[in-house]
Short mmCIF file of N, CA and C in Angstrom, two decimals:
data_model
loop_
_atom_site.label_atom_id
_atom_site.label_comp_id
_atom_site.label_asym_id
_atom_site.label_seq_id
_atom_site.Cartn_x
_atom_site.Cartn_y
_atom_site.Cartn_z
N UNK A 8 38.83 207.39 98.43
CA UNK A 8 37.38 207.54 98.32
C UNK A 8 36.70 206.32 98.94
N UNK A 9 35.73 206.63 100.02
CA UNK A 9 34.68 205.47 100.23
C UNK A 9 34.40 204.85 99.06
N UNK A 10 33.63 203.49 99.11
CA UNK A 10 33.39 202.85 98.09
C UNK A 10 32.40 201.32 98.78
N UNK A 11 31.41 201.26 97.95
CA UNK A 11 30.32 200.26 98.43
C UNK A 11 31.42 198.91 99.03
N UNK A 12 30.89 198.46 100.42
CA UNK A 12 32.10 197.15 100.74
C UNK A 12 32.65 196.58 100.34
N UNK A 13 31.73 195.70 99.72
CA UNK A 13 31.80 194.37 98.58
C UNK A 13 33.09 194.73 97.76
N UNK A 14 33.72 196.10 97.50
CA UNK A 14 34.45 196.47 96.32
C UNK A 14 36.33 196.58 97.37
N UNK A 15 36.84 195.61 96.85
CA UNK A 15 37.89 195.54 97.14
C UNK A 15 39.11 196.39 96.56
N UNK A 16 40.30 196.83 96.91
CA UNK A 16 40.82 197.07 96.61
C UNK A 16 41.94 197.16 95.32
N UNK A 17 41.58 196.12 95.04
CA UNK A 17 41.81 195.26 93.50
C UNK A 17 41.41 196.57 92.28
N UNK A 18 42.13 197.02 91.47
CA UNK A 18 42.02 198.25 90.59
C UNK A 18 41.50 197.67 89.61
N UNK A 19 41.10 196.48 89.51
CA UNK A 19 39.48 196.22 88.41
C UNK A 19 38.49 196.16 88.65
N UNK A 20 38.30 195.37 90.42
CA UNK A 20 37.14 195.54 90.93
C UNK A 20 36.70 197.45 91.16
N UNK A 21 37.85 197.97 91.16
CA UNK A 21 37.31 199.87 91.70
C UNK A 21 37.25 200.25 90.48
N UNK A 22 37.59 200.50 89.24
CA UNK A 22 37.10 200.41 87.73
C UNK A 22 35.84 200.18 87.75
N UNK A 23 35.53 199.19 87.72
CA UNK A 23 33.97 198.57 87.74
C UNK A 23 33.22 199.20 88.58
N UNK A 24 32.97 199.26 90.18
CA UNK A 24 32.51 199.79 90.86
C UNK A 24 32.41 201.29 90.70
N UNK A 25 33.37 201.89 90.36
CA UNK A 25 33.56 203.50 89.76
C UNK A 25 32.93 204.00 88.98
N UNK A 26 33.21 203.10 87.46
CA UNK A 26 32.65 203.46 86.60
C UNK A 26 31.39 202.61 85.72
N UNK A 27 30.99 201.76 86.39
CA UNK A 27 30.07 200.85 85.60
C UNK A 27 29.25 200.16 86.58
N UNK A 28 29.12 199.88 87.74
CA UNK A 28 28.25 198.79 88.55
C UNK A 28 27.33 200.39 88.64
N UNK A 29 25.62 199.86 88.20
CA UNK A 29 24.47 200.74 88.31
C UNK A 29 24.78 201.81 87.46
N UNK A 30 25.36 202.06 86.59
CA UNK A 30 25.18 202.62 85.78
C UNK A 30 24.24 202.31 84.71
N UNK A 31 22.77 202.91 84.55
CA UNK A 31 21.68 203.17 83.37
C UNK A 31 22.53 202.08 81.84
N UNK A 32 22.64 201.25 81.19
CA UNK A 32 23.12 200.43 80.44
C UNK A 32 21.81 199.78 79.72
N UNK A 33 21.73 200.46 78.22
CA UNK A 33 20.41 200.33 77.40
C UNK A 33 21.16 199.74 76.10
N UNK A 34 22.28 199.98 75.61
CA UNK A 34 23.16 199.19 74.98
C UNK A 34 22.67 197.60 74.33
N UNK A 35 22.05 197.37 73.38
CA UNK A 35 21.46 195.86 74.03
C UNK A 35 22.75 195.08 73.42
N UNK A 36 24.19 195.44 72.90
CA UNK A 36 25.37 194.76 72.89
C UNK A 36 25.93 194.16 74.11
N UNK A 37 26.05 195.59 75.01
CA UNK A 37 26.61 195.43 76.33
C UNK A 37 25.53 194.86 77.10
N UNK A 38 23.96 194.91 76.92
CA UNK A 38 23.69 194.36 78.10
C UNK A 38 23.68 192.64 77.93
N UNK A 39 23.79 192.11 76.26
CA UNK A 39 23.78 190.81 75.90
C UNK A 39 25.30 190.00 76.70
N UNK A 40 26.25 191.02 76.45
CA UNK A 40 27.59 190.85 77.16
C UNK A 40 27.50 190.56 78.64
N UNK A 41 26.76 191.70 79.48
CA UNK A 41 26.73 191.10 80.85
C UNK A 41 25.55 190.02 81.14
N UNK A 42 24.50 189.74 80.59
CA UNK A 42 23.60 188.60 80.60
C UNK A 42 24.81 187.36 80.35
N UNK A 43 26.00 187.42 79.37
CA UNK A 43 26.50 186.15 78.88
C UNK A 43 27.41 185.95 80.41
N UNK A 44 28.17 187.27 80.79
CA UNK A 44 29.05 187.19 81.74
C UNK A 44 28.85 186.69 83.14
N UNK A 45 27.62 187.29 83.44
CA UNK A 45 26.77 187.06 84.93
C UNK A 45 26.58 185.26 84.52
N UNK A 46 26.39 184.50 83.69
CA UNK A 46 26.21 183.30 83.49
C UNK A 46 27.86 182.51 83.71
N UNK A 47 28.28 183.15 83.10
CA UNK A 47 29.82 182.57 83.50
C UNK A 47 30.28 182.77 84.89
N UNK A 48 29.86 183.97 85.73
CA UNK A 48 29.74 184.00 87.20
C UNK A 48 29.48 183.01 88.16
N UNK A 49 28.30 182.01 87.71
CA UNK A 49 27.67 181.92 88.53
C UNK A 49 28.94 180.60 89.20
N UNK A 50 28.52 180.82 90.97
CA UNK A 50 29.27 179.65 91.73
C UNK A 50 31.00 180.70 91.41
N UNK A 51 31.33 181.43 90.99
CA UNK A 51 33.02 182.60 90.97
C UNK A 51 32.65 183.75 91.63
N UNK A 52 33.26 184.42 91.70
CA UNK A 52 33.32 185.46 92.15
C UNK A 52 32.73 186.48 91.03
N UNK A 53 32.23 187.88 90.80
CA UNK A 53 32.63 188.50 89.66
C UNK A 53 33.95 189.05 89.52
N UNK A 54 35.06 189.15 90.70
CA UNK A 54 36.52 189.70 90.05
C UNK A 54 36.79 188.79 89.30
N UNK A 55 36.63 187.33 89.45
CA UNK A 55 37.18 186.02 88.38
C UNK A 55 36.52 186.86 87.17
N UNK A 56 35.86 186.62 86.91
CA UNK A 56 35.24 187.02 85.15
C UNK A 56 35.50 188.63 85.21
N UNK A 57 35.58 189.47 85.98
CA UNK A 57 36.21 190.57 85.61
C UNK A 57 37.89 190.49 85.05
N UNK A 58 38.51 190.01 85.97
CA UNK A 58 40.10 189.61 85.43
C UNK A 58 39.85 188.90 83.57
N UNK A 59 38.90 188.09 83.50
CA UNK A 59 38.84 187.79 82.16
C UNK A 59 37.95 188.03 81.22
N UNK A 60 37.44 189.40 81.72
CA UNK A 60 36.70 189.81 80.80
C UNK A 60 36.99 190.23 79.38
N UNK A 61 38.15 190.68 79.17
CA UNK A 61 38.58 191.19 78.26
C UNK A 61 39.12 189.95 76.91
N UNK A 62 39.78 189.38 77.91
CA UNK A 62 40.32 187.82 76.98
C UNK A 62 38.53 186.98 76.79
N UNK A 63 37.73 186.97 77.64
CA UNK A 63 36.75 186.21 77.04
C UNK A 63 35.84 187.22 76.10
N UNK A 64 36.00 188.18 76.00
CA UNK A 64 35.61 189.25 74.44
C UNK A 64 36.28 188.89 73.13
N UNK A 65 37.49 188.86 73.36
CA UNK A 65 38.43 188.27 72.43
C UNK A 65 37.51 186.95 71.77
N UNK A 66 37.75 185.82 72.67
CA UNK A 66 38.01 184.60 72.25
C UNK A 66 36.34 184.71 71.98
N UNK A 67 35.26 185.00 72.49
CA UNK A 67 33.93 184.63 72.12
C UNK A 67 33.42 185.88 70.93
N UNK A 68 34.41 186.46 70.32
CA UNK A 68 34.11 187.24 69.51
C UNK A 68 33.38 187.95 69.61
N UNK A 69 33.51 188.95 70.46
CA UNK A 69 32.96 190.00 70.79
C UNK A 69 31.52 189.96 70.94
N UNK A 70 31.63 189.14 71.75
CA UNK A 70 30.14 189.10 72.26
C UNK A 70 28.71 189.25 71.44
N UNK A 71 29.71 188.82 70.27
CA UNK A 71 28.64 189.16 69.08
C UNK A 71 27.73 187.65 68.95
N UNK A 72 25.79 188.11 69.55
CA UNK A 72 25.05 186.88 69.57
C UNK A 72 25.19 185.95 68.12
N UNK A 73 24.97 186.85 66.83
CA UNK A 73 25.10 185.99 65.33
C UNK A 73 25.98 184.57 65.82
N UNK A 74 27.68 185.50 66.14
CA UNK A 74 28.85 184.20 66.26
C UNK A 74 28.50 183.42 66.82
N UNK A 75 28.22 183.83 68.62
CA UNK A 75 28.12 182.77 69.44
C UNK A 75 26.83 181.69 69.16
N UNK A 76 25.89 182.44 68.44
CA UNK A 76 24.30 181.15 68.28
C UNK A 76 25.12 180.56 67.23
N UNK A 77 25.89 180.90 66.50
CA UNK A 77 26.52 179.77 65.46
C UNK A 77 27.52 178.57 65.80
N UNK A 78 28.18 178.80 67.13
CA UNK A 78 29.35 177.72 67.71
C UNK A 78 28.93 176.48 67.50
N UNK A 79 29.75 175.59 67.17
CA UNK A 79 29.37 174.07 67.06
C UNK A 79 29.57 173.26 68.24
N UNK A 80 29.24 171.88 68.85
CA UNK A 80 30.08 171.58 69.58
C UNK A 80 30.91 171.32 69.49
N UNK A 81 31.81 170.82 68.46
CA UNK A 81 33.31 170.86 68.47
C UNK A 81 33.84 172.17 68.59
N UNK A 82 33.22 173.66 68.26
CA UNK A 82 34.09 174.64 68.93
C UNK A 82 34.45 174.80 70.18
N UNK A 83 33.13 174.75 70.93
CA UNK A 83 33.00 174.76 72.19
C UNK A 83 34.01 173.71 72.84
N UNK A 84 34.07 172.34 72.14
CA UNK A 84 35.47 171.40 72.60
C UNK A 84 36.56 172.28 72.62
N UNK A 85 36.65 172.87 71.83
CA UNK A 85 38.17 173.64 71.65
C UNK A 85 38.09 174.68 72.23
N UNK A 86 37.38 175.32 72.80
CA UNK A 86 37.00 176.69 73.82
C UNK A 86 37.20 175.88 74.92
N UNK A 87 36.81 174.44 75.46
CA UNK A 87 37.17 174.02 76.60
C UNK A 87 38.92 173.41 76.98
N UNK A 88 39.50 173.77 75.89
CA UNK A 88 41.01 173.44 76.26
C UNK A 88 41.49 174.59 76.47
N UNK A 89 40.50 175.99 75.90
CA UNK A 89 41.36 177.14 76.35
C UNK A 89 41.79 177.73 78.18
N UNK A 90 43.19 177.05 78.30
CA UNK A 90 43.09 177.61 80.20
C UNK A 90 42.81 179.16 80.25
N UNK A 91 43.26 179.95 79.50
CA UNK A 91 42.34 181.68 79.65
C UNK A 91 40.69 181.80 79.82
N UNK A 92 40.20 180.47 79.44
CA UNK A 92 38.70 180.61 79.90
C UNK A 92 37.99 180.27 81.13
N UNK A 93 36.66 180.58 81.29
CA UNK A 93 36.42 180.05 82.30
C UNK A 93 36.09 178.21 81.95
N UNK A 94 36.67 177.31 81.95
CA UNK A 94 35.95 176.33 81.02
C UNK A 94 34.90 175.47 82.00
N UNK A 95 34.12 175.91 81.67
CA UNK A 95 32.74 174.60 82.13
C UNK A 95 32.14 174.71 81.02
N UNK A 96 31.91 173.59 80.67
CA UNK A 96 30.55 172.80 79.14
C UNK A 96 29.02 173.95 79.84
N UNK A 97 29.15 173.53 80.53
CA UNK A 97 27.38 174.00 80.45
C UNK A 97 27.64 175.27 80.16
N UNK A 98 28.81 176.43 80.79
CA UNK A 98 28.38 177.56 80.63
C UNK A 98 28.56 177.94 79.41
N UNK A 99 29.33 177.38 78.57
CA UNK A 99 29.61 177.96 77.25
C UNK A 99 28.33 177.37 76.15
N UNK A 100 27.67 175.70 76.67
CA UNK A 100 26.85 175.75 76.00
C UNK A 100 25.40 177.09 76.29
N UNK A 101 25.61 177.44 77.27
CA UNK A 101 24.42 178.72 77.75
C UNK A 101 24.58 179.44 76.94
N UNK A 102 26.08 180.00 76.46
CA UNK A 102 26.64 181.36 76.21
C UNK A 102 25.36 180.93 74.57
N UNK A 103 25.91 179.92 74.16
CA UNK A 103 25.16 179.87 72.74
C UNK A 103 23.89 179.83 72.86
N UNK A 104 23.33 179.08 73.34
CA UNK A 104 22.07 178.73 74.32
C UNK A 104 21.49 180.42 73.75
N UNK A 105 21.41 180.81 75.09
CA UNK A 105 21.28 182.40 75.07
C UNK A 105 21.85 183.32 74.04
N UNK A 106 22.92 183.33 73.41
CA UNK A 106 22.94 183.82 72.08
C UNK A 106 21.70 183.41 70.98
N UNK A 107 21.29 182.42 70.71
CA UNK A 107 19.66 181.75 70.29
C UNK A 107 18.77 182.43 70.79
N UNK A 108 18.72 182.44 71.56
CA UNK A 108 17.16 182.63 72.37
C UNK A 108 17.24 184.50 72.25
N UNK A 109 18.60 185.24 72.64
CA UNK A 109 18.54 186.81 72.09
C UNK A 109 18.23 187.12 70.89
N UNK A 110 18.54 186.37 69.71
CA UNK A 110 18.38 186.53 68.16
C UNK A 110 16.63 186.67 68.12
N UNK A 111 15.89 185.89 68.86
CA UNK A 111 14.65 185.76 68.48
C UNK A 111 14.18 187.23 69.05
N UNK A 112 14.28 187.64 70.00
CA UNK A 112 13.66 188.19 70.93
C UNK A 112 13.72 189.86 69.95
N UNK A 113 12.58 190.46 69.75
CA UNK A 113 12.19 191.48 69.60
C UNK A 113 12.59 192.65 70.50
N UNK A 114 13.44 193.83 70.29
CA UNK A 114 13.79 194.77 71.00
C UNK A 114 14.09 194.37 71.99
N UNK A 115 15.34 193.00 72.32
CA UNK A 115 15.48 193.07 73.86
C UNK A 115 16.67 193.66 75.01
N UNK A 116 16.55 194.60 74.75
CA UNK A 116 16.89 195.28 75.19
C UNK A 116 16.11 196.65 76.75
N UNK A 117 14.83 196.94 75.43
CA UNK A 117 13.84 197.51 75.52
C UNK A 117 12.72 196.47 76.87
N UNK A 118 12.82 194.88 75.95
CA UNK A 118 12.52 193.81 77.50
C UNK A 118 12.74 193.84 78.70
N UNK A 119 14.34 193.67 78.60
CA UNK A 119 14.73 193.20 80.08
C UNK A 119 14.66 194.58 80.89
N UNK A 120 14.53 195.75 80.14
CA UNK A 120 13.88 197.17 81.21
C UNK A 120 12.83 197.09 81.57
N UNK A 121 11.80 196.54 80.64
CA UNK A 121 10.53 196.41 81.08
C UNK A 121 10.30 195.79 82.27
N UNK A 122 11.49 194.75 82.49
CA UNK A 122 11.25 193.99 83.96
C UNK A 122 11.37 195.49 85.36
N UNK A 123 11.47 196.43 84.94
CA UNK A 123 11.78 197.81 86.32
C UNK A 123 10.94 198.97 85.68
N UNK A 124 10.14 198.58 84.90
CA UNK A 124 9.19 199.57 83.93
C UNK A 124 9.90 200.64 83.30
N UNK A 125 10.83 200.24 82.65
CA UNK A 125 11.35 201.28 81.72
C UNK A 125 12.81 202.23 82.49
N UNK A 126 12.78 201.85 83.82
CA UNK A 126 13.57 203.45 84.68
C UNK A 126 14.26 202.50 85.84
N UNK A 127 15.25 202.97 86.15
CA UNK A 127 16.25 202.56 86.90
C UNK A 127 15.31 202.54 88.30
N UNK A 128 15.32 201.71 88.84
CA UNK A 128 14.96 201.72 90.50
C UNK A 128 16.11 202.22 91.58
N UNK A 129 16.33 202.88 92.34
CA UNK A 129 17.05 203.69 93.09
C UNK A 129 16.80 203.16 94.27
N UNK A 130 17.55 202.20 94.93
CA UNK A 130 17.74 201.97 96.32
C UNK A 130 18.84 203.16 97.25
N UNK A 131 18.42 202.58 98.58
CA UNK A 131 18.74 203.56 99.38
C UNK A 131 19.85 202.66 100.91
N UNK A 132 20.51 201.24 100.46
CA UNK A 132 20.61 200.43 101.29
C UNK A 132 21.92 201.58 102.28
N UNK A 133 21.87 201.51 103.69
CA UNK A 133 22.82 201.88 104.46
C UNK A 133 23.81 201.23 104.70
N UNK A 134 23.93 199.70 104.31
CA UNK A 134 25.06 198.82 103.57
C UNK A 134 24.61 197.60 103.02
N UNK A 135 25.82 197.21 102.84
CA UNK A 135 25.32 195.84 101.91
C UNK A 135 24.48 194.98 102.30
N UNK A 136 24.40 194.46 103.55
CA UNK A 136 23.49 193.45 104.11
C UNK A 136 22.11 193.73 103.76
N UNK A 137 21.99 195.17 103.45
CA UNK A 137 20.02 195.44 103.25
C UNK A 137 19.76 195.39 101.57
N UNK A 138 21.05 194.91 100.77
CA UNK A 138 20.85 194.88 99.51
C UNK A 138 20.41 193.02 99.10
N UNK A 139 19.42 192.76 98.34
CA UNK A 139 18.73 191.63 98.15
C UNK A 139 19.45 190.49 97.70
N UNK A 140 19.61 189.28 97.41
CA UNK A 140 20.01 188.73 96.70
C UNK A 140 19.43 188.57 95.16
N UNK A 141 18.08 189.09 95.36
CA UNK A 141 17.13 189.02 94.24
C UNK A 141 15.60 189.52 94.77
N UNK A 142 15.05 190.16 94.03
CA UNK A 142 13.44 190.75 94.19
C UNK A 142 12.86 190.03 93.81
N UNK A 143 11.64 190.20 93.53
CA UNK A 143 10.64 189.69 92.96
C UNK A 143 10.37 190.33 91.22
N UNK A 144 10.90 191.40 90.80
CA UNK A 144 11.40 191.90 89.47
C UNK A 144 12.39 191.04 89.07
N UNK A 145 13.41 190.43 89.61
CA UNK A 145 14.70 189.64 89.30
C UNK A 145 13.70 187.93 88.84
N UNK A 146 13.28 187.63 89.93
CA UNK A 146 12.18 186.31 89.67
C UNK A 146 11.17 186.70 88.55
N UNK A 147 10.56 187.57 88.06
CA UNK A 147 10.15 187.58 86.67
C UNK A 147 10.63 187.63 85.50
N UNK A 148 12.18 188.41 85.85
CA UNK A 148 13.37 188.51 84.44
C UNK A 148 13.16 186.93 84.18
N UNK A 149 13.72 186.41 85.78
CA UNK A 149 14.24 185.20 85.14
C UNK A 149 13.40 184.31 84.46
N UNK A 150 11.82 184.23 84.94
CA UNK A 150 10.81 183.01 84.39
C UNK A 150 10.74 183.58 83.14
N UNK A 151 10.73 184.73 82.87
CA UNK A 151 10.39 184.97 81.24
C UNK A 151 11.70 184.57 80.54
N UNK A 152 13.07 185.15 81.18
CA UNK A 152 14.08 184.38 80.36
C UNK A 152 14.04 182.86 79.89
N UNK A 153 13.83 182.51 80.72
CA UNK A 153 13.96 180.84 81.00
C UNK A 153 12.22 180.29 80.09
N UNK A 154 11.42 180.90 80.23
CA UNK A 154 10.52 180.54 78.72
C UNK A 154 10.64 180.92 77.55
N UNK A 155 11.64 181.94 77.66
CA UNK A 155 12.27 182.51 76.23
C UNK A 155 13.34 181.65 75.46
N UNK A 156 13.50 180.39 76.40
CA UNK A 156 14.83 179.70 76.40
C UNK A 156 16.15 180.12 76.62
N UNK A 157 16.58 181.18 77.33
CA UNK A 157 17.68 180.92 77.96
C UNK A 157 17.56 180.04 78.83
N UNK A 158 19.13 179.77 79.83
CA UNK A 158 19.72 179.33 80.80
C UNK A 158 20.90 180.30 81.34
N UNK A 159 21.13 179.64 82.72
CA UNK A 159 22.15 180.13 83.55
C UNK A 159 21.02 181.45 84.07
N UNK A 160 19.87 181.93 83.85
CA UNK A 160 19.41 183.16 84.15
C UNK A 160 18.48 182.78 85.67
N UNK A 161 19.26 182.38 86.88
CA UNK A 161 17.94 182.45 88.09
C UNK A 161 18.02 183.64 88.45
N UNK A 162 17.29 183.73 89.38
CA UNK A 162 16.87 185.09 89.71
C UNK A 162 18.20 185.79 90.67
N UNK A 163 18.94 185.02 90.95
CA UNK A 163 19.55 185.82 91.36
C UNK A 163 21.09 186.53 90.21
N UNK A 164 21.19 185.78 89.45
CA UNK A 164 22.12 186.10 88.58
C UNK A 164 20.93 186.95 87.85
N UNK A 165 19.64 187.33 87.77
CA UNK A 165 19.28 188.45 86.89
C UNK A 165 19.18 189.23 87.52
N UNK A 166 19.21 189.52 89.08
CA UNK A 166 19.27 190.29 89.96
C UNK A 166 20.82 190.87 89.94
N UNK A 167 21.62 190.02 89.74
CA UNK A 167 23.01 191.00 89.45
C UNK A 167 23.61 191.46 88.03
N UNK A 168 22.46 190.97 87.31
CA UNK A 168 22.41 191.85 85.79
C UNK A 168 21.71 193.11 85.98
N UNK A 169 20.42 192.69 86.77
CA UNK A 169 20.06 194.39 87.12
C UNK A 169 20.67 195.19 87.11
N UNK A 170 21.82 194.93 88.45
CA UNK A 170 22.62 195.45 89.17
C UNK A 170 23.44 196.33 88.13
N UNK A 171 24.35 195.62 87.44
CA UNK A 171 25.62 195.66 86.43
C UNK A 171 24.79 196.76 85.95
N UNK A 172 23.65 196.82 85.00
CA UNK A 172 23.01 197.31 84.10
C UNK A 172 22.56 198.54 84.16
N UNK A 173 22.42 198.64 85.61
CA UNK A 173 21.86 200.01 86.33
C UNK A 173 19.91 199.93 86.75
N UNK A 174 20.01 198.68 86.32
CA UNK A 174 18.23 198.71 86.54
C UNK A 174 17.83 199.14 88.04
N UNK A 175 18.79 198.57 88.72
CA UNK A 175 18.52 199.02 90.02
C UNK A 175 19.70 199.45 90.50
N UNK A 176 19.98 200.35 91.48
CA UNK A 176 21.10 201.02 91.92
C UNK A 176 20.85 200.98 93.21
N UNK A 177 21.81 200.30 93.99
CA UNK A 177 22.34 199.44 95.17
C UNK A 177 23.76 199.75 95.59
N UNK A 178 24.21 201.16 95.18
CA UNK A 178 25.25 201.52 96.06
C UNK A 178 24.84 201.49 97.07
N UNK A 179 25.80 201.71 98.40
CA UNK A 179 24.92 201.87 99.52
C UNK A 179 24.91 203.76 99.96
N UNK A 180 24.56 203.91 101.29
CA UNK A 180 24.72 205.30 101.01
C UNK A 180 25.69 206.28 101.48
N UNK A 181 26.75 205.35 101.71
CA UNK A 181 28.12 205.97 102.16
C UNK A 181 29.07 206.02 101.17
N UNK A 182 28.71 205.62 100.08
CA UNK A 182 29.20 205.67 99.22
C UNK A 182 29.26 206.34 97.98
N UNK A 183 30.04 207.64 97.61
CA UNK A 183 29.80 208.83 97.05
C UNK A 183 29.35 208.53 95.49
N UNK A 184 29.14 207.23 94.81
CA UNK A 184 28.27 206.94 93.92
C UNK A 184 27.08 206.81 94.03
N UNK A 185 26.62 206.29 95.10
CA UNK A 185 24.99 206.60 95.23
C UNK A 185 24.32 208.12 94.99
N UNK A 186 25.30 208.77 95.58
CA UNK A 186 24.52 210.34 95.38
C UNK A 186 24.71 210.86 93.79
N UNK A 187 25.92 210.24 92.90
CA UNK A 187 26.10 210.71 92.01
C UNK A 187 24.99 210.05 91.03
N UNK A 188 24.72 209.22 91.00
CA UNK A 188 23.76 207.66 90.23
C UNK A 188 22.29 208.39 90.89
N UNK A 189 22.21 208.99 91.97
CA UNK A 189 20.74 209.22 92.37
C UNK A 189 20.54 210.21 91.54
N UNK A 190 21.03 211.26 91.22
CA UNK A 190 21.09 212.73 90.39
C UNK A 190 21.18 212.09 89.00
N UNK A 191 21.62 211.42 88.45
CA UNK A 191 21.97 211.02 87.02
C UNK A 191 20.68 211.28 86.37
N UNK A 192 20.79 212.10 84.91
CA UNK A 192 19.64 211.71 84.45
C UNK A 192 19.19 210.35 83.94
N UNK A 193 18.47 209.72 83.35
CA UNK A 193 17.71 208.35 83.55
C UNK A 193 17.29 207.98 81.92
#
């Protein structure tokens, strides 16, 4: 099967791409999960944090915000000896960081849609090169994140939370998910 470029042959990256990149994701568990993940991205690849997605569910306890706004820094010391992680200090202090700043936030879930008014935006790119690094919807996620007190959220890592989330759908159009994601109901 064709498949958007970017998506390598690697049977986690085609998993993902298959069944989850632009897929509609209102979940506000899963979308707190890829807000934490896209932060651990940033400067890797996403196959890196895809390969450890599963072990960093584990170890950050399921992505559950309560746990992570509770970590101390001595946990986080001991999360940084784990080699299964991604270990950088800043990102794990984010992960909590942003676990904080989600606890406050009223329906956010229901928010970070509001950044595409409620409904998936449907691009039409003929390949990757015409897909953005970030909009001008991605640059408002992020200033409101970032006065909400998160971190790790610029616009372009909320531009590939979009992405993940389904806010916007950026298959390209040779690629027999775009037609399936364009028909989806919403």
């Amino acid at each position: 099967m064709p498949r958007c470029a970017w998506c390598t042959n690697d049977p986690i990256y085609i998993r993902y791409h298959d069944q989850e990149w632009g897929v509609p994701q209102r979940d506000p568990a899963a979308l707190f999960e890829l807000l934490v993940l896209e932060g651990f991205q940033a400067g890797l690849s996403w196959l890196i944090v895809l390969r450890r997605r599963d072990y960093l569910r584990q170890v950050l306890h399921g992505f559950d915000p309560q746990r992570l706004a509770a970590l101390s820094d001595a946990d986080i010391g001991r999360l940084l000896q784990d080699p299964g992680l991604i270990r950088n200090r800043l990102k794990l202090r984010a992960a909590r960081q942003n676990a904080q700043a989600w606890l406050r936030l009223d329906s956010p879930a229901e928010w970070l849609w509001s950044f595409v008014g409620g409904q998936p935006h449907i691009h039409h790119p003929a390949h990757t090169g015409e897909v953005p690094v970030f909009t001008p919807e991605a640059e408002a996620m992020s200033k409101a994140l970032k006065k909400a007190g998160f971190s790790f959220v610029g616009p372009t890592i909320c531009y590939a939370l979009m992405q993940s989330a389904g806010m916007v759908m950026d298959h390209t159009l040779d690629c027999p998910r775009h037609a399936e994601l364009s028909r989806a109901p919403r």
